CSV table of C-alpha atoms in Angstrom, one decimal:
chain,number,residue,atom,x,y,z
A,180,UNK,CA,33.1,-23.2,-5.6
A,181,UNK,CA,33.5,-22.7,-9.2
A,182,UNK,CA,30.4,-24.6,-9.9
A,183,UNK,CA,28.7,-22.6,-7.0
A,184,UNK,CA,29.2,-20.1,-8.7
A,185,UNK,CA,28.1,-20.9,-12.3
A,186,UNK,CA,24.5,-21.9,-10.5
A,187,UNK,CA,24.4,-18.5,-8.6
A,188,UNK,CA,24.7,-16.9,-12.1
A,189,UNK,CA,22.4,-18.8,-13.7
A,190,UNK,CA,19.7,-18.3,-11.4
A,191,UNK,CA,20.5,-14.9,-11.8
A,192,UNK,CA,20.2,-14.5,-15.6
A,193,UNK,CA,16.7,-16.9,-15.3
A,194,UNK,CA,15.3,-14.3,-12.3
A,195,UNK,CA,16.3,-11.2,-14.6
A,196,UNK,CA,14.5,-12.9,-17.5
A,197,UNK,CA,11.3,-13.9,-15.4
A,198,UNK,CA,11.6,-10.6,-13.6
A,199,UNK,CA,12.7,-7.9,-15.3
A,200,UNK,CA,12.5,-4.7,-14.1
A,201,UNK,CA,9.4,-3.0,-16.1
A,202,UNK,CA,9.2,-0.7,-18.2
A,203,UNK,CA,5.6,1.1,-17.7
A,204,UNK,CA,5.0,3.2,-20.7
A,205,UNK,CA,5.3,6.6,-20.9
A,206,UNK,CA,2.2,8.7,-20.8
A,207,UNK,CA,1.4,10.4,-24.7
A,208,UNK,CA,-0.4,13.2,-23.5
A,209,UNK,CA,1.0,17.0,-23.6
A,210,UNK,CA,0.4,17.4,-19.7
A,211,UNK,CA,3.5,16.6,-17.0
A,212,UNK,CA,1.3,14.5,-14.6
A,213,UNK,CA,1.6,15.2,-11.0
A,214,UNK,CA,0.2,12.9,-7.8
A,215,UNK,CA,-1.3,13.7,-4.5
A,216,UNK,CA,-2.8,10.9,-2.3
A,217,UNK,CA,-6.0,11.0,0.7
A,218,UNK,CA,-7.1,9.2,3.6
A,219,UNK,CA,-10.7,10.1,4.0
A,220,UNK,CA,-13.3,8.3,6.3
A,221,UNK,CA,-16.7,8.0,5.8
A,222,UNK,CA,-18.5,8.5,9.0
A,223,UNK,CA,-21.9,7.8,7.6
A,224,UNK,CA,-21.2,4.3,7.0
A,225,UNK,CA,-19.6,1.0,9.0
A,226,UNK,CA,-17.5,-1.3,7.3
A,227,UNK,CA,-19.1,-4.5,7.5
A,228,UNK,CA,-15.5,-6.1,6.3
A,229,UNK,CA,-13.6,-4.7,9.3
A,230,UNK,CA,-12.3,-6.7,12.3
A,231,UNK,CA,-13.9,-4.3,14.7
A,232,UNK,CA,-17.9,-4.0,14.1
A,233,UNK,CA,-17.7,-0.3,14.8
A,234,UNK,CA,-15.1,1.1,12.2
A,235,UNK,CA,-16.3,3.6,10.1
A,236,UNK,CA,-15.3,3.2,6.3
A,237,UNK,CA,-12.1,4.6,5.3
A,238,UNK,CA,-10.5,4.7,2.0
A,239,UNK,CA,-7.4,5.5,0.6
A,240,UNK,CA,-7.7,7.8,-2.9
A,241,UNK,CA,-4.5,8.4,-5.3
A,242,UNK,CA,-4.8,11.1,-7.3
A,243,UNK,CA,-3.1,11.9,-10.7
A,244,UNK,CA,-3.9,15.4,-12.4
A,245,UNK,CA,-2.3,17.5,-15.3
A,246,UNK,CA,0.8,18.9,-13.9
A,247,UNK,CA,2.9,22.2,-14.2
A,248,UNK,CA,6.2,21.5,-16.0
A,249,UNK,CA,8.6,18.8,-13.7
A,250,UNK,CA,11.9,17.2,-13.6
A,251,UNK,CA,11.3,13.9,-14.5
A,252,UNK,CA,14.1,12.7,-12.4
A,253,UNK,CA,11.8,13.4,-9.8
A,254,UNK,CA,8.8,10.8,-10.6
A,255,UNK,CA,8.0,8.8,-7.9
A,256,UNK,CA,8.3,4.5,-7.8
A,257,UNK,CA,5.6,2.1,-8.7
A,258,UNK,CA,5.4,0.8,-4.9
A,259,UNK,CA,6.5,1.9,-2.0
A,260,UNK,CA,8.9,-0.8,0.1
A,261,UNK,CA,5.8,-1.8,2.5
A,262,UNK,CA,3.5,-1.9,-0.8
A,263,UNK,CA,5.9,-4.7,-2.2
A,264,UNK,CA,6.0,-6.3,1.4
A,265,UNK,CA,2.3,-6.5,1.2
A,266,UNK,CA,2.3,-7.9,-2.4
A,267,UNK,CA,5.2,-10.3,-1.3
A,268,UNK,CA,3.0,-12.1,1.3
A,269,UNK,CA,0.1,-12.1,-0.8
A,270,UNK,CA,2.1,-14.0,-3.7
A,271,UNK,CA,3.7,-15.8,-0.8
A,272,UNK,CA,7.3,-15.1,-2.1
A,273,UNK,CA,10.2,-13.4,-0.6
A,274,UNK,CA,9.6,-9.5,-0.6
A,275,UNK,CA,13.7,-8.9,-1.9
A,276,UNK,CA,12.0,-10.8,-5.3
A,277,UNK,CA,9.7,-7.3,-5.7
A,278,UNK,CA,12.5,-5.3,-4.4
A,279,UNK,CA,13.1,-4.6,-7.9
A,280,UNK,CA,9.9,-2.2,-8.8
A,281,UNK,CA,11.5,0.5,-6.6
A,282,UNK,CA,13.2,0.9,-10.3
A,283,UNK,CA,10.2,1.6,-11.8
A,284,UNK,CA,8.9,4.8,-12.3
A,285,UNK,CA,5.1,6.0,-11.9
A,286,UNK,CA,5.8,8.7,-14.9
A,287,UNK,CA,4.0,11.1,-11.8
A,288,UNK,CA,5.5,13.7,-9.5
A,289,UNK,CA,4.3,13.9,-6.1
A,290,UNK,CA,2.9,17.1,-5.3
A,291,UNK,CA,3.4,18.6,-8.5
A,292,UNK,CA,1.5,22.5,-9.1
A,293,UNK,CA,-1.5,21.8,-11.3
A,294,UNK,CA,-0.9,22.9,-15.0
A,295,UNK,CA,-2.6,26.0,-15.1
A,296,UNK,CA,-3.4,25.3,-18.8
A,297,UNK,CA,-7.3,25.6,-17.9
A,298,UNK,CA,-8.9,26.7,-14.9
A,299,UNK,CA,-10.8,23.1,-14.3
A,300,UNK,CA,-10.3,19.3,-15.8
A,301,UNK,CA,-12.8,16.9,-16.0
A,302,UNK,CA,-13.1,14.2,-12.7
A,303,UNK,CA,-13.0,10.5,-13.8
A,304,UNK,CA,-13.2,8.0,-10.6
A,305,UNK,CA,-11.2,4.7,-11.3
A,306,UNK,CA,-12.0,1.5,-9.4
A,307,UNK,CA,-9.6,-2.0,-9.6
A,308,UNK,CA,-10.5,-5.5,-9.5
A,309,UNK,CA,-11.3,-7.9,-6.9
A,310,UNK,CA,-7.9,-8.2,-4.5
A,311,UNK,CA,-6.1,-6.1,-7.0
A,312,UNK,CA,-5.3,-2.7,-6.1
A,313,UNK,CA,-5.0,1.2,-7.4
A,314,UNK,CA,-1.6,0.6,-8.3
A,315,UNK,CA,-2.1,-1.7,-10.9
A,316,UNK,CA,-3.6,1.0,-13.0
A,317,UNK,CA,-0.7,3.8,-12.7
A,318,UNK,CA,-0.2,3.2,-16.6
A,319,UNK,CA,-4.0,4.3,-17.3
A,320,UNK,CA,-4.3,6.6,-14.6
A,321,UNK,CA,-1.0,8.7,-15.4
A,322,UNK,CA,-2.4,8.2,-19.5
A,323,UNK,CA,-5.9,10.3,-18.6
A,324,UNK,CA,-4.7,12.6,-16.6
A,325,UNK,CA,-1.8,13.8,-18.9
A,326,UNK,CA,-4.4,14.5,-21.7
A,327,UNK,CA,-6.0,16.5,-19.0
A,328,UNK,CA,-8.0,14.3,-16.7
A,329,UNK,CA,-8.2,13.9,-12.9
A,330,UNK,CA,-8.3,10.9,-12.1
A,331,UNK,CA,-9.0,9.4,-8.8
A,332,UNK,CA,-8.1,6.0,-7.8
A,333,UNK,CA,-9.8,4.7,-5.5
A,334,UNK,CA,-8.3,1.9,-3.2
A,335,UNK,CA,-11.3,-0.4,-1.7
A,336,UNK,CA,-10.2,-1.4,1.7
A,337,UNK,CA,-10.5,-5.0,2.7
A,338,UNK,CA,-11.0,-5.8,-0.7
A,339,UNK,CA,-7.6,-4.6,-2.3
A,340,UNK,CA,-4.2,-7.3,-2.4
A,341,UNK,CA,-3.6,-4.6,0.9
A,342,UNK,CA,-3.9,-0.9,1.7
A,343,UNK,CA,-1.3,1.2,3.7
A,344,UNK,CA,-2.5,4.5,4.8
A,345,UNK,CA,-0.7,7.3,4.7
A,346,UNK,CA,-0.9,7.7,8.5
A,347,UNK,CA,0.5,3.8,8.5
A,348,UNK,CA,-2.2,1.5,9.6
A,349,UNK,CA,-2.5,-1.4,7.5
A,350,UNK,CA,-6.0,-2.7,5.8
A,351,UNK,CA,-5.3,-6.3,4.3
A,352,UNK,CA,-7.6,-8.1,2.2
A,353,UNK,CA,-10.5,-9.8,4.0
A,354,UNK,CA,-13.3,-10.3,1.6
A,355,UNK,CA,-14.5,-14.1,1.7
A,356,UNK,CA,-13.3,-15.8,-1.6
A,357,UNK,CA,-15.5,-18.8,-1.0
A,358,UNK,CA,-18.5,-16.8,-0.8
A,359,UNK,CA,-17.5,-14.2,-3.5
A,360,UNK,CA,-17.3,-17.4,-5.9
A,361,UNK,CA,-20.4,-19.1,-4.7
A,362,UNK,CA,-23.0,-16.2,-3.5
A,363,UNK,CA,-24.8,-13.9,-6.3
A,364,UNK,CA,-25.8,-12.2,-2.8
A,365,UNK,CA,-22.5,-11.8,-1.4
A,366,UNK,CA,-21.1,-10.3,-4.6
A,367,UNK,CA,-24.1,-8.0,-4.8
A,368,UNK,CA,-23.5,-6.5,-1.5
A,369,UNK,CA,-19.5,-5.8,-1.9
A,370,UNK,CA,-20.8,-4.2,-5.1
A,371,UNK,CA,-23.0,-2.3,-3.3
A,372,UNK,CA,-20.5,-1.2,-0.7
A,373,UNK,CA,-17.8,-0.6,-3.7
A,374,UNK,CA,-20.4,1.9,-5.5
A,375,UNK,CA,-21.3,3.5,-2.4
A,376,UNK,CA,-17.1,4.1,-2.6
A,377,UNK,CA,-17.0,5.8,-5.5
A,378,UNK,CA,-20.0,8.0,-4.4
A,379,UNK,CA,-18.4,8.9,-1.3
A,380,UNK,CA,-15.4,10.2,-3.6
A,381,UNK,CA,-17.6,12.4,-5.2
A,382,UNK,CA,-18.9,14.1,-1.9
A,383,UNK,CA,-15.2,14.4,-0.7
A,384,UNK,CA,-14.1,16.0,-4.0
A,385,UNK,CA,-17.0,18.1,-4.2
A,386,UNK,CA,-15.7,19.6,-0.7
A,387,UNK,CA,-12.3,20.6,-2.3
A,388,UNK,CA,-14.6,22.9,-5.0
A,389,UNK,CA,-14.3,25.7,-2.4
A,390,UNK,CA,-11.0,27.9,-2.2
A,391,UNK,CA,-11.3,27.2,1.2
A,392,UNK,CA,-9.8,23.8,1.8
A,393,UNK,CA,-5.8,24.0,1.5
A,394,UNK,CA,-5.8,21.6,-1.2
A,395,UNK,CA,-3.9,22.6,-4.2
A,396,UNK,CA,-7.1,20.9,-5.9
A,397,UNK,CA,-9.3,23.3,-5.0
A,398,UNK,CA,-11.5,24.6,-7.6
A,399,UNK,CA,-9.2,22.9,-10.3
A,400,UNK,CA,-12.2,19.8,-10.6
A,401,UNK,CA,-14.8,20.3,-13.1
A,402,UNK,CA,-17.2,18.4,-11.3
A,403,UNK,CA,-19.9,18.9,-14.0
A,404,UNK,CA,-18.1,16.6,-16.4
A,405,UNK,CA,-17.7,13.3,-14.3
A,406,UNK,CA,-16.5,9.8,-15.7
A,407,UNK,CA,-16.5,6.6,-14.0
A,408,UNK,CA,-13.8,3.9,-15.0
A,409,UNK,CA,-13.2,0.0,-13.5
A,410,UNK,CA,-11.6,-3.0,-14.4
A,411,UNK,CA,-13.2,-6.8,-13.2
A,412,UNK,CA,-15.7,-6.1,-10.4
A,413,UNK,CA,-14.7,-2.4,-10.4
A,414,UNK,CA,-16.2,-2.3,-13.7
A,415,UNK,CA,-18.9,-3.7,-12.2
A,416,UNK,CA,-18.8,-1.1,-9.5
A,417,UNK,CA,-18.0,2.0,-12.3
A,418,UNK,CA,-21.3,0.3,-14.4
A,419,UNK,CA,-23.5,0.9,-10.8
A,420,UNK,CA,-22.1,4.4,-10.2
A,421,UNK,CA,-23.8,5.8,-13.4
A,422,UNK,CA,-26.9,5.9,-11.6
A,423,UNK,CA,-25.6,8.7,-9.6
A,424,UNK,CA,-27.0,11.3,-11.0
A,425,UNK,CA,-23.6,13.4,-10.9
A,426,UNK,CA,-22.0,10.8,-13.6
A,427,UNK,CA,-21.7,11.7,-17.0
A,428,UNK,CA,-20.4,8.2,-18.6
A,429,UNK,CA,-18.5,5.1,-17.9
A,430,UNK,CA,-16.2,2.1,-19.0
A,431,UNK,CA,-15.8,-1.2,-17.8
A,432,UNK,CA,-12.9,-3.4,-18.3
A,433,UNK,CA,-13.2,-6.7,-19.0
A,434,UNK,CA,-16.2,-6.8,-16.0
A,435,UNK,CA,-18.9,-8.6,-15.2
A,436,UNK,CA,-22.1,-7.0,-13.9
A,437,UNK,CA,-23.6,-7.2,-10.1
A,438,UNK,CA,-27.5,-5.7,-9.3
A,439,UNK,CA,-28.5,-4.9,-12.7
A,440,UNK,CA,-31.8,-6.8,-12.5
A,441,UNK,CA,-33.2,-4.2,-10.7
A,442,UNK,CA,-32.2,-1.3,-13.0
A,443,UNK,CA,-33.8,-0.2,-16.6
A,444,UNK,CA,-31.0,0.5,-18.8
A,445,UNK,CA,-29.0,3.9,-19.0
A,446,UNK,CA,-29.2,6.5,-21.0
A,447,UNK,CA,-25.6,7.7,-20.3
A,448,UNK,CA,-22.6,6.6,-22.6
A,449,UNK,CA,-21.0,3.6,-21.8
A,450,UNK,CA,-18.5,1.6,-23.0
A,451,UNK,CA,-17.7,-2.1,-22.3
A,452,UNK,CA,-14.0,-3.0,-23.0
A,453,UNK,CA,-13.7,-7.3,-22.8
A,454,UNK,CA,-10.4,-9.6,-23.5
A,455,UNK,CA,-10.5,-12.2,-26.5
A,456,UNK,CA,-10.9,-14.6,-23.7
A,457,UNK,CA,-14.0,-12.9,-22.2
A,458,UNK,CA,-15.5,-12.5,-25.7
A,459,UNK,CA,-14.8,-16.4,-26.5
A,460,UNK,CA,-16.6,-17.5,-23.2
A,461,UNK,CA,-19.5,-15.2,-23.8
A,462,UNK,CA,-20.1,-16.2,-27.8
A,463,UNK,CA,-19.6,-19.8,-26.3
A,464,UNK,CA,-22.5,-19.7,-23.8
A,465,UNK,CA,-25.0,-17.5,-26.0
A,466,UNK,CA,-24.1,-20.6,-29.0
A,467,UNK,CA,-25.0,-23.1,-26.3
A,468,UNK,CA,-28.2,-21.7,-25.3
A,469,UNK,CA,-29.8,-21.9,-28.9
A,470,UNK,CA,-28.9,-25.4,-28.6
A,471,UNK,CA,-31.8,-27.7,-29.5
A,472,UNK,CA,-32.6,-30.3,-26.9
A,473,UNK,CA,-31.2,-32.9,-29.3
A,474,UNK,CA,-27.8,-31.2,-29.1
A,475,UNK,CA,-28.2,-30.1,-25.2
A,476,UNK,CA,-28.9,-34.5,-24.9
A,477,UNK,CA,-25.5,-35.2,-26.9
A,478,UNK,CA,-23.7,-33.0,-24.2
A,479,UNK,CA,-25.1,-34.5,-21.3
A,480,UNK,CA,-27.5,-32.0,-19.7
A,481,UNK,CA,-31.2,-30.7,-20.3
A,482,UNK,CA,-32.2,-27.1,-21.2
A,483,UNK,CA,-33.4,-26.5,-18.3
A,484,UNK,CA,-30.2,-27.7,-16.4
A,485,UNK,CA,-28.3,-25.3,-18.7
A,486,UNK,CA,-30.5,-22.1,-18.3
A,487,UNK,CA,-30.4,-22.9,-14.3
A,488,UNK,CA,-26.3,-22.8,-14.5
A,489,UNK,CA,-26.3,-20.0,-16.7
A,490,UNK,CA,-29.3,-17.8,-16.0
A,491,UNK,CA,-27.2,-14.5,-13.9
A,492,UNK,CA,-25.2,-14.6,-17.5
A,493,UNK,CA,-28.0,-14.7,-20.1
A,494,UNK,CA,-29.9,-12.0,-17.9
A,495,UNK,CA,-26.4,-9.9,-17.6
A,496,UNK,CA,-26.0,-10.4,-21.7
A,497,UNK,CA,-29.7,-9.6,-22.4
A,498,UNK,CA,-29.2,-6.1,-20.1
A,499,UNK,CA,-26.3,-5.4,-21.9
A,500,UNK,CA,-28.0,-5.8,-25.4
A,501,UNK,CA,-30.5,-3.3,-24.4
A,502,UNK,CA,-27.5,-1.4,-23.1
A,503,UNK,CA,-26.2,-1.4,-26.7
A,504,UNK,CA,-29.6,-0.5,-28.2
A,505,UNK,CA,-29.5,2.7,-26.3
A,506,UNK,CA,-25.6,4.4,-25.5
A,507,UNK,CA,-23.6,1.5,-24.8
A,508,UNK,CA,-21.0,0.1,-26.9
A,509,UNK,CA,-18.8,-3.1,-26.7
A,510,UNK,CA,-15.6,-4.1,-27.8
A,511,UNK,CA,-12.8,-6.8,-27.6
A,512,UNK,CA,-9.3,-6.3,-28.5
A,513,UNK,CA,-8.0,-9.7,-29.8
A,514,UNK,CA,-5.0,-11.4,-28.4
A,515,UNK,CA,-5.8,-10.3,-24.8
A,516,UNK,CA,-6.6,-11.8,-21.7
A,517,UNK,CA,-8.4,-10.7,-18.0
A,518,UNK,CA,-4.8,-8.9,-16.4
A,519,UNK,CA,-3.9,-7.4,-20.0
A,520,UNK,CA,-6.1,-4.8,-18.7
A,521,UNK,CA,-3.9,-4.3,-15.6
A,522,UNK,CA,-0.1,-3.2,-15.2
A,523,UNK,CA,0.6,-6.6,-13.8
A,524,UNK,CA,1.7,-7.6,-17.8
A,525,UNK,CA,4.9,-5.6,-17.7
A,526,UNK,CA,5.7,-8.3,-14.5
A,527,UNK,CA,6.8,-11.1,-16.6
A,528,UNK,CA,7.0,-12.5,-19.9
A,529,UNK,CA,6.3,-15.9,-18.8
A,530,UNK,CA,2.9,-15.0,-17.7
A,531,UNK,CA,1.4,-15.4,-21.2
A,532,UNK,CA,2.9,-19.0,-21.0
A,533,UNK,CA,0.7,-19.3,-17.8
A,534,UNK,CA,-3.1,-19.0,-19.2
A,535,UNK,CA,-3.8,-17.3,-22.0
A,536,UNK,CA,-7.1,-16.0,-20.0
A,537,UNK,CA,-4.8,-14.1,-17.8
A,538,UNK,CA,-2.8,-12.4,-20.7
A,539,UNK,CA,-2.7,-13.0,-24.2
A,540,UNK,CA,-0.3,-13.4,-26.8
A,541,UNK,CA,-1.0,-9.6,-27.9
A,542,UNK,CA,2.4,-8.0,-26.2
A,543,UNK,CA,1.9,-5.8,-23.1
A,544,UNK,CA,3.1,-2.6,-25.3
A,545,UNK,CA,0.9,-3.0,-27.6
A,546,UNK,CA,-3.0,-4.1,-25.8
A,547,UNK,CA,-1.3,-0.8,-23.2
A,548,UNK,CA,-1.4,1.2,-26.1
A,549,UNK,CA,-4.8,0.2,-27.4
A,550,UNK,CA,-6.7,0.3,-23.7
A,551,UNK,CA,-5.3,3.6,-23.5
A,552,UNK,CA,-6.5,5.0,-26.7
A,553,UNK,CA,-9.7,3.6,-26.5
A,554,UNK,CA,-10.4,4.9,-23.0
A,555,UNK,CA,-8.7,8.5,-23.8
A,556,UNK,CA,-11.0,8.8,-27.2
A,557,UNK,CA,-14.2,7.6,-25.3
A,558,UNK,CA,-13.4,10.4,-22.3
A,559,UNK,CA,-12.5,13.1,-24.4
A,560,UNK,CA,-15.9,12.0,-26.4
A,561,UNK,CA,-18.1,12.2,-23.6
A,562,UNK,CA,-16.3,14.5,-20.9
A,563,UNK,CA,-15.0,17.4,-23.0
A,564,UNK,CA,-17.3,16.9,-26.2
A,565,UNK,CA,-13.4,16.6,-28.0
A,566,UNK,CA,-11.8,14.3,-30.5
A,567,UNK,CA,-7.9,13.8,-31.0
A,568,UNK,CA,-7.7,13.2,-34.5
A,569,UNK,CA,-4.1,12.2,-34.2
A,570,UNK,CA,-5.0,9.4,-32.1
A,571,UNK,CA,-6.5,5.7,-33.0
A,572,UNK,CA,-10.1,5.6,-33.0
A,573,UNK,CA,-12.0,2.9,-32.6
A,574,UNK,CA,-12.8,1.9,-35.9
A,575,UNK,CA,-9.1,2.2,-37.2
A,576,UNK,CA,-7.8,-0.3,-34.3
A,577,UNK,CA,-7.4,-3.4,-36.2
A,578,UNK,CA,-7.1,-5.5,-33.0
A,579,UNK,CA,-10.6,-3.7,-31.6
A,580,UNK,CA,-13.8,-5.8,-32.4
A,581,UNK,CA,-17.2,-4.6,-32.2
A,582,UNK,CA,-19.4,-6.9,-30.3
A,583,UNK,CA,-22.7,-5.3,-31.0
A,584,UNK,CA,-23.7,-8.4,-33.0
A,585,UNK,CA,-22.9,-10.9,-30.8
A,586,UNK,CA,-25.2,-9.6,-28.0
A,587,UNK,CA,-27.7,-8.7,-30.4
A,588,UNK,CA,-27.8,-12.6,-30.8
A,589,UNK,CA,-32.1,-13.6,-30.0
């Protein structure tokens, strides 16, 4: 019994260190942040991703706005307890090991009063990662929206970790990993469809302009100053929904790009945020194809073999160089990797003994702080023509590295 017991508390000091309960960090801005949540279906469009053929597109949209003074004893949790049962049986662990984030505070209010600090704020549409979900951005969300942003984060059914509505049904994740890997296509059309998302959000929002609706939001959105904001392939999708006309700028997080042959470059601001580990992959291939075909013979493949492996990312660097020519900018932030851009590195501290692609050995307080500096100074650039000048810019963020030169790389 007595050495029973010694186990059961060891396991229980290793699961506190391997799961801690997190600390998400507080948001810096001078607004209380409050958070309101909609089920809206699209009945223009089908959902090609649905079980049934005929099921209109619905999506689930959390919103996070300046708030109206709140106890903060009454911020809501991370996850509810059928989001962790979703995540649970995605990881393919026991849901009582998640049981934990119910600990965790959001830093938001539900159904808080909208601070009354100004009559409107400026919309900015956020979009997650490929079988991620909204949630996994509360930290950036809560951040813009308490330096007086609304922010609306956008779940994408069928291709999040797993959506509950608020009138219960369940949406799991049913996009086709094998063909997401292996078909430029098949990624182009989920772009497509994940665009057309964030478009639809516009039209829903734009509906709650009128004092009509019973929406506390109503005719608190400025929806002449609209940003667009995605990490992974919702940066992809957030780069796309520029070229709706009602978007004023954007930022993509550590994203690829999906259906930019097809478009001439923009003349809006945008801003590509990447991970040290995205930045090393890109320098590697743009070194490899200068390569002379001496060298390409030493590795084992032609020039031609190369350019056919790596043509959709020497066209998506050369688009993003003439990107960078015109608005664009593009940065790294050292010591990072992919899911530093994601709440998901306040999980554990043995995830940076994982990969160092998924996080780096920059800690999760300090890339947090950084993401959210950079993102806050780029909005408040470009959405209310503002700049703190208490906060970090971009060119005092020793960690931050300009990319400009790399792409500009002929």
């Amino acid at each position: 019994m007595i050495i029973m017991g010694l186990l059961a508390n060891m396991f229980t000091a290793l699961l506190a260190y391997a799961l801690p309960i997190p600390e998400l960090p507080a948001p810096t801005g001078s607004y209380p942040v409050g958070t309101l949540t909609f089920q809206w279906t699209d009945m223009g469009r089908k959902d090609h991703y649905a079980a049934d053929p005929g099921e209109n597109r619905e999506l689930l949209v959390q919103v996070w706005y300046p708030a109206e003074q709140q106890d903060k004893r009454e911020s809501s949790s991370l996850m509810t307890a059928d989001e962790r049962q979703i995540f649970a049986q995605q990881l393919g662990i026991p849901a009582l090991l998640l049981d934990y984030f119910k600990y965790v505070p959001s830093h938001a209010v539900v159904n808080a009063e909208v601070s009354n600090t100004r009559q409107q704020y400026p919309l900015i549409l956020f979009s997650h990662g490929y079988s991620s979900s909204r949630l996994f951005h509360t930290t950036q969300a809560v951040e813009l929206a308490s330096h007086g942003f609304i922010v609306a984060s956008i779940d994408h059914t069928y291709g999040t970790s797993g959506t509950i509505f608020p009138d219960g049904s369940i949406k799991p994740f049913r996009l086709s990993d094998d063909q997401f890997e292996s078909s430029e296509a098949y990624r182009d059309r989920v772009g497509q469809v994940w665009s057309d998302d964030i478009s639809f959000v516009i039209d829903q929002l734009e509906r709650l302009k009128g004092r009509q609706t019973a929406s506390q939001l109503a005719g608190r959105l400025d929806m002449d100053r609209i940003g667009v904001i995605g990490h992974s392939f919702g940066g992809a999708a957030s780069y796309d929904a520029i070229f709706d006309p009602r978007v004023t700028a954007g930022i993509n997080m550590d994203g690829t790009l999906f259906g930019f042959k097809d478009q001439s470059a923009s003349a809006k601001p945008f801003l590509f945020l990447y991970s040290e580990a995205a930045q090393e992959a890109i320098d590697l291939i743009l070194r490899t194809s200068a390569f002379t075909d001496a060298q390409f013979e030493e590795i084992g493949i032609t020039k031609e073999e190369f350019e056919t492996e790596a043509n959709y990312t020497l066209l998506e660097m050369k688009h993003i160089q003439s990107l960078l020519n015109n608005k664009g900018e593009a940065f790294y932030i050292a010591g990072t990797g992919h899911l530093n851009y994601t709440d998901i590195q306040f999980v554990s501290p043995l995830l940076k003994y994982i990969s160092l692609t998924l996080t780096g050995k920059l800690s999760p307080e300090r890339t947090a702080r950084i993401v959210n500096e950079s993102i806050v100074h780029f909005f408040k650039k470009n959405l209310m023509e503002e700049i703190d000048s208490n906060a970090d810019t971009m060119d005092r963020i020793p960690e931050l590295h300009d990319m400009t030169d790399l792409f500009d790389n002929d």
